[in-house]
Coordinates of C-alpha atoms and ligand atoms in Angstrom, one line a residue:
M1 CA 87.7 123.4 89.2
G2 CA 90.7 122.9 86.9
E3 CA 91.1 120.8 83.9
M4 CA 90.7 117.1 84.5
R5 CA 93.8 114.9 84.3
S6 CA 91.8 112.6 81.9
T7 CA 91.3 115.5 79.5
R8 CA 95.0 114.9 78.5
W9 CA 93.8 111.6 77.1
F10 CA 90.3 112.4 75.8
G11 CA 90.3 116.1 75.1
G12 CA 92.9 116.2 72.4
K13 CA 92.0 117.2 68.9
D14 CA 94.9 115.2 67.5
I15 CA 95.3 111.6 66.4
S16 CA 96.1 110.5 70.0
G17 CA 92.8 112.0 71.3
F18 CA 91.0 110.3 68.4
I19 CA 92.5 106.9 69.3
H20 CA 91.9 107.3 73.0
R21 CA 88.2 108.2 72.5
A22 CA 87.8 105.5 69.8
S23 CA 89.1 102.8 72.2
M24 CA 86.4 103.8 74.7
H25 CA 83.7 103.9 71.9
A26 CA 84.7 100.3 71.2
E27 CA 83.4 99.5 74.7
G28 CA 80.1 101.2 73.9
I29 CA 81.0 104.3 75.8
S30 CA 79.8 107.5 74.1
K31 CA 81.5 110.8 73.5
L32 CA 79.0 112.3 75.9
A33 CA 80.3 110.0 78.7
L34 CA 83.9 111.2 78.0
D35 CA 83.0 114.8 77.7
G36 CA 85.0 116.4 80.6
R37 CA 83.4 114.3 83.4
P38 CA 85.8 112.7 86.0
I39 CA 87.1 109.3 85.1
V40 CA 87.1 107.2 88.3
G41 CA 89.2 104.1 88.3
I42 CA 87.9 101.2 90.4
C43 CA 90.7 98.9 91.4
N44 CA 89.2 95.5 92.0
S45 CA 91.1 92.9 93.9
W46 CA 88.5 90.3 93.3
S47 CA 89.6 86.7 92.6
E48 CA 88.1 83.2 92.9
L49 CA 91.3 82.3 94.8
V50 CA 90.6 84.9 97.5
N51 CA 87.4 83.9 99.3
C52 CA 87.6 87.0 101.5
N53 CA 87.2 89.3 98.4
L54 CA 84.7 87.1 96.6
H55 CA 81.9 89.7 96.9
F56 CA 83.9 92.5 95.2
R57 CA 82.1 92.1 91.9
G58 CA 78.9 93.2 93.6
L59 CA 80.6 95.8 95.7
T60 CA 82.1 97.3 92.5
E61 CA 78.7 97.7 91.0
S62 CA 77.7 99.8 94.1
V63 CA 80.8 101.9 93.7
K64 CA 79.9 102.4 90.0
R65 CA 76.4 103.4 90.8
G66 CA 77.8 106.1 93.2
V67 CA 80.2 107.4 90.5
L68 CA 77.4 107.6 87.9
L69 CA 75.0 109.3 90.4
A70 CA 77.7 111.9 91.0
G71 CA 78.3 112.6 87.3
G72 CA 81.5 110.6 86.9
L73 CA 82.5 107.8 84.6
P74 CA 83.6 104.6 86.4
L75 CA 86.2 102.4 84.8
E76 CA 87.1 99.2 86.6
F77 CA 90.5 97.6 86.4
P78 CA 91.9 94.4 88.0
A79 CA 94.7 94.2 90.5
M80 CA 96.8 91.2 91.4
S81 CA 94.9 89.7 94.3
L82 CA 96.6 88.3 97.3
G83 CA 94.9 85.4 99.1
E84 CA 96.2 84.7 102.5
N85 CA 95.5 81.0 102.6
L86 CA 96.2 79.7 99.2
M87 CA 99.2 81.8 98.2
K88 CA 102.6 80.1 99.0
P89 CA 105.0 80.6 100.6
T90 CA 103.2 83.6 101.9
S91 CA 101.1 86.5 100.4
M92 CA 103.6 88.9 102.1
L93 CA 106.2 87.9 99.4
F94 CA 103.8 89.6 96.9
R95 CA 102.6 92.6 98.8
N96 CA 105.2 94.8 97.1
L97 CA 104.4 93.3 93.7
M98 CA 100.7 94.1 94.1
A99 CA 101.6 97.6 95.2
M100 CA 103.8 98.1 92.1
D101 CA 101.0 96.7 89.9
V102 CA 98.4 99.1 91.4
E103 CA 100.7 102.1 91.5
E104 CA 101.7 101.8 87.9
S105 CA 98.1 101.1 86.8
I106 CA 96.9 104.3 88.5
R107 CA 99.7 106.3 87.0
C108 CA 99.5 105.1 83.4
Y109 CA 95.8 105.2 82.9
P110 CA 93.5 108.3 82.4
F111 CA 92.1 108.4 86.0
D112 CA 91.1 111.6 87.8
S113 CA 90.6 109.6 91.0
V114 CA 90.6 106.0 92.2
V115 CA 88.5 103.8 94.4
L116 CA 90.5 100.9 95.9
L117 CA 88.7 97.7 96.9
G118 CA 90.6 95.7 99.5
G119 CA 89.9 93.1 102.1
C120 CA 92.1 90.1 102.6
D121 CA 95.2 90.9 104.6
K122 CA 97.8 92.2 102.1
T123 CA 95.3 93.6 99.5
V124 CA 94.7 96.6 101.8
P125 CA 98.3 97.8 102.6
A126 CA 99.4 97.1 99.0
Q127 CA 96.8 99.4 97.6
I128 CA 97.4 102.2 100.2
M129 CA 101.1 102.0 99.5
A130 CA 100.4 102.3 95.8
A131 CA 98.0 105.2 96.2
V132 CA 100.4 107.1 98.4
S133 CA 103.2 106.7 95.8
A134 CA 101.0 107.5 92.8
D135 CA 99.4 110.4 94.8
L136 CA 96.3 110.8 92.7
P137 CA 93.0 111.4 94.6
A138 CA 92.1 108.0 96.1
I139 CA 89.7 106.5 98.5
M140 CA 89.3 102.9 99.8
V141 CA 86.3 100.8 100.5
T142 CA 87.0 97.6 102.3
G143 CA 85.2 94.3 102.1
G144 CA 84.0 93.9 105.7
P145 CA 84.3 91.0 108.1
S146 CA 82.8 87.6 107.3
Q147 CA 79.9 86.1 109.2
P148 CA 80.9 84.4 112.4
A149 CA 80.9 80.6 112.3
W150 CA 78.9 78.7 114.9
F151 CA 80.5 75.5 116.4
R152 CA 78.9 73.6 119.2
G153 CA 76.9 76.6 120.4
R154 CA 79.8 79.1 120.3
Q155 CA 80.5 81.9 117.8
L156 CA 84.0 81.4 116.3
G157 CA 86.6 83.8 115.1
A158 CA 88.1 83.0 111.7
G159 CA 91.6 82.2 113.0
T160 CA 91.9 82.7 116.8
D161 CA 89.6 79.7 117.6
L162 CA 91.3 77.6 114.9
W163 CA 94.6 77.9 116.7
H164 CA 92.9 76.9 120.0
Y165 CA 91.2 73.8 118.5
L166 CA 94.4 72.8 116.7
A167 CA 96.2 72.7 120.0
E168 CA 93.2 70.7 121.4
L169 CA 93.6 68.2 118.6
R170 CA 97.3 67.8 119.0
A171 CA 96.9 67.3 122.8
G172 CA 94.4 64.5 122.1
R173 CA 91.5 66.5 123.7
M174 CA 89.6 66.7 120.4
T175 CA 89.0 63.9 117.9
Q176 CA 89.7 64.1 114.1
E177 CA 86.0 63.8 113.5
E178 CA 85.3 66.8 115.6
F179 CA 88.0 68.7 113.8
D180 CA 86.5 67.8 110.5
E181 CA 83.1 69.1 111.8
L182 CA 84.9 72.4 112.6
E183 CA 86.4 72.6 109.1
A184 CA 82.9 72.4 107.6
A185 CA 81.6 75.1 109.9
A186 CA 84.6 77.4 110.0
T187 CA 84.0 79.8 107.0
P188 CA 80.2 80.5 106.5
S189 CA 80.5 83.5 104.2
F190 CA 82.7 85.8 102.1
G191 CA 84.5 88.7 103.8
H192 CA 87.8 89.0 105.6
C193 CA 88.7 87.4 108.9
N194 CA 86.2 88.6 111.6
E195 CA 88.4 89.0 114.7
M196 CA 91.0 91.8 115.1
G197 CA 93.5 89.9 112.9
T198 CA 95.5 91.6 110.2
A199 CA 92.7 92.3 107.9
S200 CA 90.3 93.9 110.4
T201 CA 93.3 95.8 111.9
M202 CA 94.3 97.1 108.5
T203 CA 90.8 98.1 107.4
S204 CA 90.3 99.9 110.7
I205 CA 93.7 101.6 110.3
V206 CA 92.7 102.8 106.8
E207 CA 89.7 104.6 108.5
A208 CA 92.0 106.1 111.1
L209 CA 94.4 107.2 108.4
G210 CA 91.6 109.1 106.8
M211 CA 91.7 107.1 103.5
A212 CA 88.2 105.5 103.8
L213 CA 84.8 107.0 104.7
P214 CA 84.3 107.2 108.4
G215 CA 82.1 104.4 109.8
T216 CA 82.8 102.0 107.0
A217 CA 85.6 99.6 108.2
S218 CA 83.6 97.3 110.4
I219 CA 80.3 96.9 108.5
P220 CA 79.9 93.2 108.0
A221 CA 80.5 91.9 104.5
V222 CA 77.1 90.5 104.1
E223 CA 75.2 93.6 105.2
A224 CA 73.4 95.8 102.8
G225 CA 75.0 98.8 104.5
R226 CA 78.3 97.8 103.0
G227 CA 76.8 98.2 99.5
R228 CA 75.5 101.6 100.5
A229 CA 79.0 102.5 101.9
A230 CA 80.5 101.5 98.5
E231 CA 77.9 103.7 96.7
E232 CA 78.8 106.6 98.9
T233 CA 82.5 106.0 98.3
G234 CA 81.8 106.2 94.5
I235 CA 80.0 109.5 95.1
R236 CA 82.9 110.8 97.1
A237 CA 85.5 109.7 94.5
V238 CA 83.9 112.0 92.0
A239 CA 84.1 114.9 94.4
L240 CA 87.7 114.1 95.1
A241 CA 88.5 114.3 91.4
H242 CA 87.1 117.8 91.3
E243 CA 88.7 118.9 94.6
G244 CA 92.1 117.3 93.8
L245 CA 92.6 116.2 97.5
R246 CA 95.6 113.8 97.4
P247 CA 96.9 111.0 99.6
S248 CA 99.9 113.2 100.4
Q249 CA 97.6 115.6 102.2
I250 CA 95.9 112.8 104.2
V251 CA 98.7 110.3 104.9
T252 CA 100.9 112.5 107.1
E253 CA 102.9 112.2 110.3
K254 CA 99.7 113.1 112.2
S255 CA 97.5 110.5 110.6
L256 CA 100.1 107.9 110.9
D257 CA 100.3 108.6 114.6
N258 CA 96.6 108.3 114.8
A259 CA 96.8 104.9 113.0
V260 CA 99.4 103.6 115.4
T261 CA 97.3 104.8 118.3
L262 CA 94.3 102.9 117.0
L263 CA 96.4 99.8 116.4
M264 CA 97.4 99.8 120.1
A265 CA 93.9 100.5 121.4
L266 CA 92.5 97.7 119.3
G267 CA 95.1 95.2 120.4
G268 CA 95.5 94.8 116.7
G269 CA 97.6 92.4 114.6
T270 CA 101.3 92.7 114.6
N271 CA 101.5 92.7 110.8
A272 CA 100.1 96.2 110.9
V273 CA 103.5 97.4 112.3
I274 CA 105.2 96.3 109.1
H275 CA 102.5 97.7 106.9
L276 CA 102.4 101.1 108.6
L277 CA 106.2 101.4 108.4
A278 CA 106.0 100.7 104.7
I279 CA 103.1 103.2 104.1
A280 CA 105.1 105.8 106.1
G281 CA 108.1 105.1 103.9
R282 CA 106.0 105.8 100.8
A283 CA 104.8 109.0 102.3
G284 CA 108.3 110.1 103.3
V285 CA 107.3 110.2 107.0
P286 CA 110.1 109.1 109.3
L287 CA 108.1 106.6 111.4
T288 CA 110.2 104.2 113.5
L289 CA 109.7 101.3 115.9
D290 CA 110.6 103.8 118.7
R291 CA 107.5 105.8 117.8
F292 CA 105.4 102.6 118.1
H293 CA 106.9 102.1 121.5
E294 CA 106.1 105.6 122.7
I295 CA 102.6 105.5 121.5
S296 CA 102.1 102.0 123.0
R297 CA 103.2 103.3 126.4
R298 CA 100.5 106.0 126.4
T299 CA 97.7 104.1 124.7
P300 CA 95.4 101.7 126.6
V301 CA 93.6 98.7 124.9
I302 CA 90.0 99.6 124.8
A303 CA 88.5 97.3 122.2
N304 CA 87.3 94.0 123.7
V305 CA 87.8 92.0 120.5
R306 CA 89.5 88.7 119.9
P307 CA 92.3 87.8 120.1
S308 CA 93.1 90.4 122.7
G309 CA 89.5 90.4 124.0
E310 CA 86.3 88.3 123.8
H311 CA 84.1 89.7 120.9
L312 CA 84.2 89.7 117.2
V313 CA 84.3 92.7 114.8
E314 CA 80.6 92.4 114.1
H315 CA 80.0 93.2 117.8
L316 CA 82.4 96.1 117.5
Y317 CA 80.3 97.3 114.6
H318 CA 77.1 97.2 116.7
A319 CA 78.9 99.0 119.5
G320 CA 79.5 102.0 117.2
G321 CA 82.4 100.7 115.0
I322 CA 85.8 102.2 114.5
R323 CA 84.3 105.7 114.6
A324 CA 83.3 105.1 118.2
V325 CA 86.7 103.8 119.1
L326 CA 88.3 106.9 117.6
K327 CA 85.8 109.1 119.4
E328 CA 86.9 107.5 122.7
L329 CA 90.6 107.8 121.8
L330 CA 90.2 111.5 120.6
P331 CA 92.3 112.9 123.6
L332 CA 95.2 110.8 122.3
L333 CA 94.8 111.6 118.6
H334 CA 95.6 114.5 116.3
G335 CA 92.0 115.5 115.8
D336 CA 93.0 118.1 113.1
A337 CA 94.3 115.4 110.8
L338 CA 92.5 115.7 107.4
T339 CA 90.4 112.8 106.1
V340 CA 89.3 111.9 102.6
T341 CA 86.0 113.6 103.3
G342 CA 87.8 116.9 103.3
R343 CA 86.9 117.3 107.0
T344 CA 89.1 116.6 110.0
L345 CA 89.0 113.4 112.1
A346 CA 87.6 115.3 115.1
E347 CA 84.8 116.7 112.9
E348 CA 84.0 113.2 111.6
V349 CA 83.6 111.7 115.1
E350 CA 81.6 114.5 116.6
G351 CA 78.3 113.3 118.0
V352 CA 79.4 109.6 117.7
E353 CA 78.5 107.5 120.7
V354 CA 79.8 104.2 122.2
L355 CA 76.7 101.9 122.2
D356 CA 78.1 99.0 124.2
R357 CA 80.6 99.5 127.0
N358 CA 81.3 95.7 127.2
V359 CA 82.9 96.0 123.7
I360 CA 84.4 99.5 123.7
F361 CA 85.8 100.3 127.1
P362 CA 86.2 103.8 128.5
L363 CA 89.6 105.4 128.1
D364 CA 89.9 105.7 131.9
K365 CA 88.8 102.1 132.6
P366 CA 90.5 100.2 129.8
L367 CA 91.0 96.5 129.1
A368 CA 94.8 97.0 129.6
T369 CA 96.6 100.2 130.5
E370 CA 99.2 100.0 127.8
G371 CA 99.0 99.3 124.1
G372 CA 98.8 95.8 122.7
I373 CA 102.2 95.8 120.9
T374 CA 105.5 96.5 122.5
T375 CA 108.9 97.0 120.8
L376 CA 112.0 95.2 122.1
R377 CA 115.7 95.9 121.5
G378 CA 118.8 94.2 122.7
S379 CA 121.8 92.1 121.7
L380 CA 119.5 89.6 120.0
A381 CA 117.6 92.3 118.1
P382 CA 119.7 95.4 117.5
G383 CA 117.2 96.7 114.9
G384 CA 114.2 95.8 117.0
A385 CA 111.6 93.1 117.5
I386 CA 108.0 93.2 118.7
I387 CA 105.7 91.3 121.0
K388 CA 102.0 91.4 121.2
R389 CA 101.7 91.9 125.0
S390 CA 97.9 91.9 124.9
T391 CA 97.8 88.2 124.0
A392 CA 101.0 87.1 125.9
S393 CA 101.2 85.4 129.4
A394 CA 101.8 87.8 132.2
E395 CA 104.2 85.3 134.0
L396 CA 106.4 85.2 130.9
M397 CA 106.9 88.9 130.5
R398 CA 110.2 88.6 132.3
H399 CA 111.9 85.3 131.5
R400 CA 115.3 83.8 131.2
G401 CA 115.7 80.4 129.6
P402 CA 117.9 78.2 127.5
A403 CA 117.5 78.4 123.7
L404 CA 116.2 75.5 121.6
V405 CA 117.0 76.4 118.0
F406 CA 115.0 75.3 114.9
E407 CA 116.8 76.0 111.6
D408 CA 113.7 76.5 109.6
V409 CA 110.0 75.5 109.5
Y410 CA 110.8 72.0 108.2
D411 CA 113.0 71.4 111.2
V412 CA 110.0 72.4 113.4
A413 CA 107.7 70.0 111.5
E414 CA 110.2 67.2 111.9
R415 CA 111.0 67.5 115.6
I416 CA 108.2 69.4 117.4
D417 CA 106.2 66.3 118.4
D418 CA 109.3 64.2 119.2
P419 CA 108.9 62.8 122.7
D420 CA 112.7 63.1 123.1
L421 CA 112.8 66.8 122.2
P422 CA 115.0 68.5 124.9
V423 CA 112.4 71.0 126.0
T424 CA 110.9 72.2 129.2
P425 CA 108.3 75.0 129.9
D426 CA 111.3 77.3 130.6
T427 CA 112.9 76.7 127.2
V428 CA 113.0 79.6 124.7
M429 CA 112.1 78.2 121.3
V430 CA 114.0 80.0 118.5
L431 CA 113.1 79.8 114.8
R432 CA 115.4 81.3 112.2
N433 CA 115.6 81.7 108.4
T434 CA 112.0 83.0 108.3
G435 CA 112.6 86.7 107.8
P436 CA 112.0 88.9 104.7
K437 CA 115.0 87.5 102.8
G438 CA 115.3 84.1 104.5
G439 CA 111.6 83.0 104.4
P440 CA 111.4 84.5 101.9
G441 CA 108.6 87.0 102.5
M442 CA 108.6 86.6 106.2
P443 CA 105.9 83.9 106.5
E444 CA 103.5 83.7 109.4
W445 CA 105.5 80.9 111.1
G446 CA 106.4 82.8 114.3
Q447 CA 103.8 81.2 116.5
L448 CA 105.7 78.0 116.9
P449 CA 103.4 75.2 118.2
I450 CA 103.9 74.1 121.8
P451 CA 105.7 70.8 121.7
K452 CA 103.3 67.9 122.0
K453 CA 105.0 66.5 125.2
L454 CA 104.4 69.9 126.9
L455 CA 100.9 70.2 125.6
E456 CA 100.1 66.9 127.2
Q457 CA 101.4 68.2 130.5
G458 CA 99.0 71.1 130.2
V459 CA 101.5 73.8 129.1
T460 CA 99.6 76.4 127.0
D461 CA 102.3 79.0 126.4
M462 CA 106.1 79.5 126.3
V463 CA 108.5 82.1 125.0
R464 CA 109.0 81.8 121.2
I465 CA 111.4 84.0 119.2
S466 CA 111.8 84.3 115.4
D467 CA 112.4 86.7 112.5
A468 CA 109.0 85.6 111.1
R469 CA 105.6 87.2 111.4
M470 CA 102.5 85.6 112.9
S471 CA 98.9 85.7 112.0
G472 CA 97.0 88.6 113.4
T473 CA 94.6 86.1 114.8
A474 CA 97.3 84.2 116.8
F475 CA 98.3 84.6 120.4
G476 CA 100.9 83.6 123.0
T477 CA 104.3 84.9 124.3
V478 CA 105.7 85.2 120.8
V479 CA 108.6 87.6 119.9
L480 CA 108.4 88.4 116.2
H481 CA 110.2 90.4 113.4
V482 CA 113.6 90.1 115.0
S483 CA 115.8 92.5 113.0
P484 CA 118.2 92.1 111.3
E485 CA 117.0 88.7 110.4
S486 CA 119.2 85.6 110.5
Y487 CA 119.6 85.4 106.7
A488 CA 121.0 89.0 106.8
N489 CA 123.5 88.0 109.5
G490 CA 121.5 89.2 112.5
P491 CA 122.5 87.8 115.9
L492 CA 119.7 85.3 115.6
R493 CA 122.0 83.4 113.2
A494 CA 124.5 82.9 116.0
V495 CA 122.2 81.3 118.7
R496 CA 123.0 77.8 119.7
D497 CA 121.0 75.3 121.8
G498 CA 121.4 76.1 125.5
D499 CA 122.4 79.7 125.1
P500 CA 120.7 81.9 127.7
I501 CA 118.1 84.3 126.3
V502 CA 116.6 87.0 128.4
L503 CA 113.2 88.6 127.7
D504 CA 112.1 91.7 129.7
V505 CA 109.0 93.2 128.1
E506 CA 108.7 95.9 130.7
A507 CA 112.2 97.1 130.0
G508 CA 111.8 96.6 126.3
R509 CA 114.8 94.2 126.1
L510 CA 115.6 91.0 124.2
D511 CA 119.2 89.8 124.9
L512 CA 121.3 86.8 124.0
D513 CA 123.4 86.5 127.1
I514 CA 126.7 85.7 125.6
P515 CA 129.6 88.0 124.9
A516 CA 129.2 90.2 121.8
E517 CA 132.6 89.0 120.4
E518 CA 131.3 85.5 120.5
I519 CA 128.2 86.4 118.5
T520 CA 130.4 88.1 115.9
R521 CA 132.8 85.2 115.9
R522 CA 130.1 82.6 115.3
I523 CA 128.5 84.6 112.4
E524 CA 131.9 85.0 110.7
E525 CA 132.6 81.3 111.1
L526 CA 129.3 80.5 109.3
G527 CA 130.3 82.7 106.3
P528 CA 127.8 84.4 103.9
P529 CA 124.4 82.7 103.5
K530 CA 123.8 80.9 100.2
P531 CA 122.0 83.0 97.5
R532 CA 118.3 82.0 97.3
Y533 CA 117.4 82.9 93.7
S534 CA 119.4 83.5 90.5
R535 CA 116.5 85.1 88.5
G536 CA 112.9 86.4 88.5
Y537 CA 110.8 88.1 91.1
G538 CA 112.4 86.1 93.9
R539 CA 115.8 87.5 93.1
M540 CA 114.5 91.1 92.9
Y541 CA 112.7 90.5 96.2
V542 CA 115.7 89.2 98.1
D543 CA 118.0 91.9 96.5
H544 CA 115.8 94.8 97.4
V545 CA 113.5 94.0 100.4
L546 CA 114.1 96.1 103.5
Q547 CA 114.2 94.6 107.0
A548 CA 111.1 94.4 109.2
D549 CA 111.9 97.5 111.1
E550 CA 111.7 99.4 107.9
G551 CA 108.4 97.8 106.7
C552 CA 109.8 95.2 104.2
D553 CA 109.2 97.5 101.2
F554 CA 111.6 97.5 98.4
D555 CA 114.4 100.0 98.9
F556 CA 113.6 101.7 95.5
L557 CA 109.9 102.2 96.2
R558 CA 110.2 104.5 99.2
A559 CA 109.7 108.2 98.8
V560 CA 112.8 110.1 97.7
P561 CA 113.4 113.1 100.1
G562 CA 112.6 116.4 98.5
E563 CA 111.1 114.8 95.3
E564 CA 107.4 115.3 94.4
P565 CA 105.5 112.1 93.5
Q566 CA 105.3 111.5 89.8
T567 CA 101.6 111.6 89.1
L568 CA 101.7 111.6 85.3
P569 CA 102.8 108.7 83.2
Y570 CA 106.6 108.3 83.0
G571 CA 108.2 110.5 80.5
L572 CA 105.3 112.9 80.3
L573 CA 105.5 116.2 82.1
T574 CA 103.1 118.5 80.2
G575 CA 100.6 118.7 77.4
S576 CA 98.3 116.0 76.0
I577 CA 99.1 112.3 75.8
G578 CA 100.8 111.6 72.5
G579 CA 103.0 108.7 71.5
W580 CA 100.9 107.0 68.8
Ligands
FES1 FE1 91.7 86.7 104.1 FE2 92.0 86.3 106.8 S1 92.3 84.9 105.2 S2 91.5 88.1 105.7

């Protein structure tokens, strides 16, 4: 056991030590509490604007209890909270800002280890990215899925069923009164979305990465077991402070492979591809879309959870949770990857059983033989694009059709229900200016609605292509994350109505079937896109955000090859903390 990092703040006999201790005494914290025991930071992303994380005040108390039980001193601090529904234009625009907030808070304060509380979509990857960059001992406890809603005798997923009923309303098969009834029933508790959308995918991935206690990801938000998991996390955080086990030892090429494998086996949300690429960039691991493709090819979908399957995350929990999925997947995983417990993944899943084979399928009798997400490349997406095959229509996996181009989401809103829209079931709908720079922030607009005139004919799916993302709860034959995006002069910018587009998921191809010189000529003719912002965060974002195939992190936040993470406050390399 070496000297605690916090001793640099509180152990000094000089005026700085005096001031640091005195500022804690001002909070009623005694000298005894500061006397060499680990200081555990608790990063709370609670906010009244984020219903998914509304229970984090209570959860934080459980973490604190665990820290105190283990002999540490818990100190809670706030993080910018990112609410999926209320934040505009999209919470993704602010993921990197939250990651910067958390990283710098971890680095500049006297913590020996940190507990991260995340739940709603972006609050989880933002904090993991931050922890990897700050590289102090860290552990995450997630908020858990919300209670399922009941509507007309059926349990609803938070998003998947909404998309279904929205289409019913637009097709005239549901009345506005019925839709209002749905609204009142839709969100019966706090907690994150309860199907395998982005939030559940990311919380599960954190467990597979080894950054959360095994068995904790899918405990429902309202269950007492989640409080006990938080308490246990607090206890472990104190041990981490003593042991000095760092994210750089846990988030490695192996654990990232494990995370990608789990993503595929869950039929998880497409946003996870971007977040994993960003986390890998922070860890200095050269993860690429091609690696996702390789892992997808060898990984079957075994979790029967919406939107790829039929159940909700609560059922997955009762079937054994993510630990049971990982146990089933073990032959495809790096079992020797280290976890935050100090034990390996294989050790952590030893003895775990699958309790319901209708929810977690055997590896040799899966729900689908290949992973849920496939990577595409071609003349329309030289940098890559993705499609969630597990929720797409089999008959559209190979498709050639004429493009119908929407310039932006406002163009969609204006024309999609126009009875004269020149669209047939074979049309390939294209949406542009919705990427990382063009959106900005790559909003979840990729799941273009089926035009009303086709809905009325009973059409439920068609090929849609964009540089946007889509909700992890959404479904359909939707090609996303086209890279480079149209705003960055990707070929998507050159598409015109009627151009033939060819999708071949099996071959991993997405092509604009016109000569390459014509694509270049059209883009040159259009000239450079207009600047979006002259100042502020918007300007920094557009100037520095990377494309989707690199995780949409800022270029200056990725790990610098050969450089150790800076774990002490900037400008301080040795000695006690001075500067008063
Ligand atoms: Fe917060 Fe879905 S809206 S997790």
